[in-house]
Tab-separated table of C-alpha atoms in Angstrom:
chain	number	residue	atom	x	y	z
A	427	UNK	CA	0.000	0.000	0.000
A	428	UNK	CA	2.142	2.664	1.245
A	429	UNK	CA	5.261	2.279	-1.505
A	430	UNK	CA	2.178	1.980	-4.496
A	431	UNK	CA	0.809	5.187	-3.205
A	432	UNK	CA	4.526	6.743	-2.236
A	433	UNK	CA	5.479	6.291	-5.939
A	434	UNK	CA	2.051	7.699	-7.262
A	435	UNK	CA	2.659	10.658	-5.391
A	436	UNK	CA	5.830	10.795	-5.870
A	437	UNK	CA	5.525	10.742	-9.927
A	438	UNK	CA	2.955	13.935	-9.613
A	439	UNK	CA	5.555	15.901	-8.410
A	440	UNK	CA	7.878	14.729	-10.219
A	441	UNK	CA	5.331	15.523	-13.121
A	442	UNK	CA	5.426	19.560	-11.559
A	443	UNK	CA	8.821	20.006	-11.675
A	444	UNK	CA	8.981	19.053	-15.593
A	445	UNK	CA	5.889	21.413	-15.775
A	446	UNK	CA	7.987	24.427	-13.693
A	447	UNK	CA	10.842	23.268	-16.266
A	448	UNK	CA	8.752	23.838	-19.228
A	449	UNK	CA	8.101	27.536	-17.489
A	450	UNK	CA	5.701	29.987	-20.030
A	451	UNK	CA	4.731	27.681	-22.174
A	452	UNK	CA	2.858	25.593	-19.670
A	453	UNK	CA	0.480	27.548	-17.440
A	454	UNK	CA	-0.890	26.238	-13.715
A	455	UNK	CA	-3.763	28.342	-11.892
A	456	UNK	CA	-2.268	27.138	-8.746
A	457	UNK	CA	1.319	26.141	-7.241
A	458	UNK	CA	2.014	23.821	-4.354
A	459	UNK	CA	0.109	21.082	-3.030
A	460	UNK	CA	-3.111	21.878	-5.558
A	461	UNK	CA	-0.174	22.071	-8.137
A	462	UNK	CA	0.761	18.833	-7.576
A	463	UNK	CA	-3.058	17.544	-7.562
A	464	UNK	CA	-3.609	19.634	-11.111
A	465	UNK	CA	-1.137	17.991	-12.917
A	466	UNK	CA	-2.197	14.451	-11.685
A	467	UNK	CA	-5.627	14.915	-12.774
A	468	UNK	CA	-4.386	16.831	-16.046
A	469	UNK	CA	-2.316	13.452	-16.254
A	470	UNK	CA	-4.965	10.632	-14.997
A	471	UNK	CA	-8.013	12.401	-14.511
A	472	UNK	CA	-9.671	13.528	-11.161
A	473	UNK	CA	-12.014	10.702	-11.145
A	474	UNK	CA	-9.213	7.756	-11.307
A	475	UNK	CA	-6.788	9.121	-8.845
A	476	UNK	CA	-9.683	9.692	-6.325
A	477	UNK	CA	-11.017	5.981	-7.258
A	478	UNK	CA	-7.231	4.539	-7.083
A	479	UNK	CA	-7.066	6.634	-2.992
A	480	UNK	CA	-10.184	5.653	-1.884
A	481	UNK	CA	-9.812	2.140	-2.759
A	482	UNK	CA	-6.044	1.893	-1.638
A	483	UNK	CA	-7.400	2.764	1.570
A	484	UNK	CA	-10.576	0.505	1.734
A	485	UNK	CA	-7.832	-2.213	1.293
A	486	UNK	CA	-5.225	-1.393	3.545
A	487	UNK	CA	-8.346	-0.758	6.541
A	488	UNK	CA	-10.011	-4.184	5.658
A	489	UNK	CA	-6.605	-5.932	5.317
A	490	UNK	CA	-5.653	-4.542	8.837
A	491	UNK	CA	-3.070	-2.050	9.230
A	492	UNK	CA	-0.891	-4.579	12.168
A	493	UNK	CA	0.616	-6.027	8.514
A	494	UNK	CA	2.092	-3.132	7.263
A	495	UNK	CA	5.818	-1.934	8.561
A	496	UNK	CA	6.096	1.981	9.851
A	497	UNK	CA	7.848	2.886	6.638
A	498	UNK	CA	4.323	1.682	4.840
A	499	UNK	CA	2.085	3.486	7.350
A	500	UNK	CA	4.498	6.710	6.727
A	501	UNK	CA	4.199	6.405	2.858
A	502	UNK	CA	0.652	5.661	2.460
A	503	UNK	CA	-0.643	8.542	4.565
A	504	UNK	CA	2.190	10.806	2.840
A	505	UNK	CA	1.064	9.692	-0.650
A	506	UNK	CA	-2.315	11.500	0.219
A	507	UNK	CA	-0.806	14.392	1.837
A	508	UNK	CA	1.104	15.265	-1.523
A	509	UNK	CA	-2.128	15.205	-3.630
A	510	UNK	CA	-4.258	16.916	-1.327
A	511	UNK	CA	-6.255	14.294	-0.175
A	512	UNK	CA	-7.879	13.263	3.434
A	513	UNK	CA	-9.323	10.148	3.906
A	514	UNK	CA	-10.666	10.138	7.631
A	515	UNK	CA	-11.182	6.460	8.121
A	516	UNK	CA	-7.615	5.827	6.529
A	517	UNK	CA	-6.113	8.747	8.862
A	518	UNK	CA	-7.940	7.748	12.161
A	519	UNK	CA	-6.676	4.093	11.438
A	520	UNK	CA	-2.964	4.964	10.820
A	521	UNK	CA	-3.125	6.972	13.782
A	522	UNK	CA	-4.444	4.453	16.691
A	523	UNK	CA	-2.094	1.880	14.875
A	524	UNK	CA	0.788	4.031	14.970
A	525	UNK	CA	0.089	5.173	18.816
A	526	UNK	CA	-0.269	1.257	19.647
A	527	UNK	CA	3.665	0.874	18.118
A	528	UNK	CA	4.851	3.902	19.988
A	529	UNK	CA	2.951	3.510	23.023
A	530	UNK	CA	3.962	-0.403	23.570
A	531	UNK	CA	7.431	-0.290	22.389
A	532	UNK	CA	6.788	-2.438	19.267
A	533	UNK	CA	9.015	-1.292	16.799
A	534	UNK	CA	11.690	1.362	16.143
A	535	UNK	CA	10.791	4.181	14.060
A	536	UNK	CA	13.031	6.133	11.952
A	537	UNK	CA	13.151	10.354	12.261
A	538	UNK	CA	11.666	10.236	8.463
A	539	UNK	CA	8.462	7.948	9.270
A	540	UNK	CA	7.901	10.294	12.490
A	541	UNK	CA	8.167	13.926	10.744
A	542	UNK	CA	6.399	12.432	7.732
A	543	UNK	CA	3.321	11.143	9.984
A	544	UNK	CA	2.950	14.420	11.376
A	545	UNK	CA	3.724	16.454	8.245
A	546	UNK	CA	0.699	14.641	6.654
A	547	UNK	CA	-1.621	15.124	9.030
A	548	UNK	CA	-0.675	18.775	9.356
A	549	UNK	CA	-0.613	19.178	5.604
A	550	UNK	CA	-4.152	17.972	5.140
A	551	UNK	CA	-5.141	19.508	8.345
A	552	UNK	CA	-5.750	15.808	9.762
A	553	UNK	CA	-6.566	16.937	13.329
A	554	UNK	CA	-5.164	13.650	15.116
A	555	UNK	CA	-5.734	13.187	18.699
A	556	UNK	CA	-3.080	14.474	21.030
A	557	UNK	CA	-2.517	11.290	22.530
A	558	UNK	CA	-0.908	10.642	18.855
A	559	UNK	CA	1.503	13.554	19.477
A	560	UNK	CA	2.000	12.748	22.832
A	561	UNK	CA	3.022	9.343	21.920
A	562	UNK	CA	5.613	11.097	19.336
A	563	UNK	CA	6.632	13.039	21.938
A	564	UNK	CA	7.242	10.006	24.838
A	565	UNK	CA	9.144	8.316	21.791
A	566	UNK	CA	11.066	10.880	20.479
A	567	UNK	CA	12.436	11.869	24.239
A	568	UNK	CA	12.774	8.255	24.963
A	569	UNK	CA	15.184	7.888	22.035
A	570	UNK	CA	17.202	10.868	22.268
A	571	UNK	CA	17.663	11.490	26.088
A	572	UNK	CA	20.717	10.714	28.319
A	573	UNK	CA	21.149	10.869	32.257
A	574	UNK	CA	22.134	14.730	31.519
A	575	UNK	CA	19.148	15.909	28.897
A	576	UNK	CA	18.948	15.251	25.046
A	577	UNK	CA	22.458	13.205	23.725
A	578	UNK	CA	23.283	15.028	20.756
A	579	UNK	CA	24.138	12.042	18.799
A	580	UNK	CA	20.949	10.229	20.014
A	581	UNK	CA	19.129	12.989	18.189
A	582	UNK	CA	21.458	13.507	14.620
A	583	UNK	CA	20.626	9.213	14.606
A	584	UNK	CA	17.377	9.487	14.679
A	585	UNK	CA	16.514	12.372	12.633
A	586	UNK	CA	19.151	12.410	10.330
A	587	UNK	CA	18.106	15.219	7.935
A	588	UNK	CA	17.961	18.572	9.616
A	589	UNK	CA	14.115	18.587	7.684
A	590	UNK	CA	12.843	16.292	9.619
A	591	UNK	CA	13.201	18.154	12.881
A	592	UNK	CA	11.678	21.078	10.758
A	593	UNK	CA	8.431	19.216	9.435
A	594	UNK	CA	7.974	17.672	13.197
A	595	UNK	CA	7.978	21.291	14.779
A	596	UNK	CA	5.661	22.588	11.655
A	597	UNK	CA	3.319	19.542	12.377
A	598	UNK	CA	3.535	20.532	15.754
A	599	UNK	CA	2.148	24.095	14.918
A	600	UNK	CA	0.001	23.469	12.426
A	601	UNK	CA	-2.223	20.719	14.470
A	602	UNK	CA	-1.747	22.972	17.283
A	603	UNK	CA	-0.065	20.640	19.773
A	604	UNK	CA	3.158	21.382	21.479
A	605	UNK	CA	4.832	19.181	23.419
């Protein structure tokens, strides 16, 4: 689910830049996130990439999220957030499953699946509980403290991108929640 979606999205922005590349002689009404959205449905028509979304995420709910590893959960709910799109049952679902992981100590996350969850919801305005970012919180602080504070080097491992700190603390505006 989440890679199929990942490289759907993925190809409509990829689809913008060439657009941007072409520069006068291709005009968008919109840039951004609706940019990206235009050219998929100039590309595959409005209809089909709603169909392909809504049914993506009718499978990966009745197939049970528990299957899927972080990285999926990250990419599927990204994929959306790149076109645009907010599917609450899909959202809500991701959300309790990814609390459950972080919550009981499951699995390890990377920095990218953790600033990517939030950046989604934020970018669709997903309002997600704040047990969800308190959860991200717990696990982020778990990971990254020391007997003195945060350990530098704890923190550079597990967000190794300086972008993903940025998209966490932008998630953390957006939605409202600061922890």
């Amino acid at each position: 689910l989440g890679n199929l979606l990942w490289s759907y999205a993925k190809q409509a922005q990829l689809s913008l830049e060439v657009i941007e590349a072409l520069g006068d002689d291709v005009n968008l009404v919109t840039t951004g996130r609706l940019a990206v959205y235009e050219t998929s449905c100039l590309d595959n028509g409005e209809a089909n990439i709603k169909g392909l979304f809504v049914e993506a995420a009718r499978a990966a709910e009745s197939f049970g999220l528990s299957q899927y590893t972080n990285q999926d959960l990250s990419n599927a709910v990204w994929a959306f957030a790149t076109l645009g799109l907010l599917h609450s049952g899909l959202f809500k679902s991701v959300e309790n499953e990814v609390k459950s992981r972080l919550t009981n100590n499951r699995t390890k996350f990377r920095g990218q699946e953790i600033s990517n969850l939030l950046w989604s919801y934020a970018t669709v305005n997903a309002q997600p509980d704040p047990s969800f970012i308190d959860a991200i919180s717990y696990y982020v602080a778990r990971e990254c403290m020391g007997r003195n504070g945060i350990r530098e080097k704890s923190l550079t491992s597990l967000f190794t991108q300086r972008q993903e700190l940025a998209n966490l603390a932008w998630g953390c505006a957006v939605v409202g929640q600061y922890p």
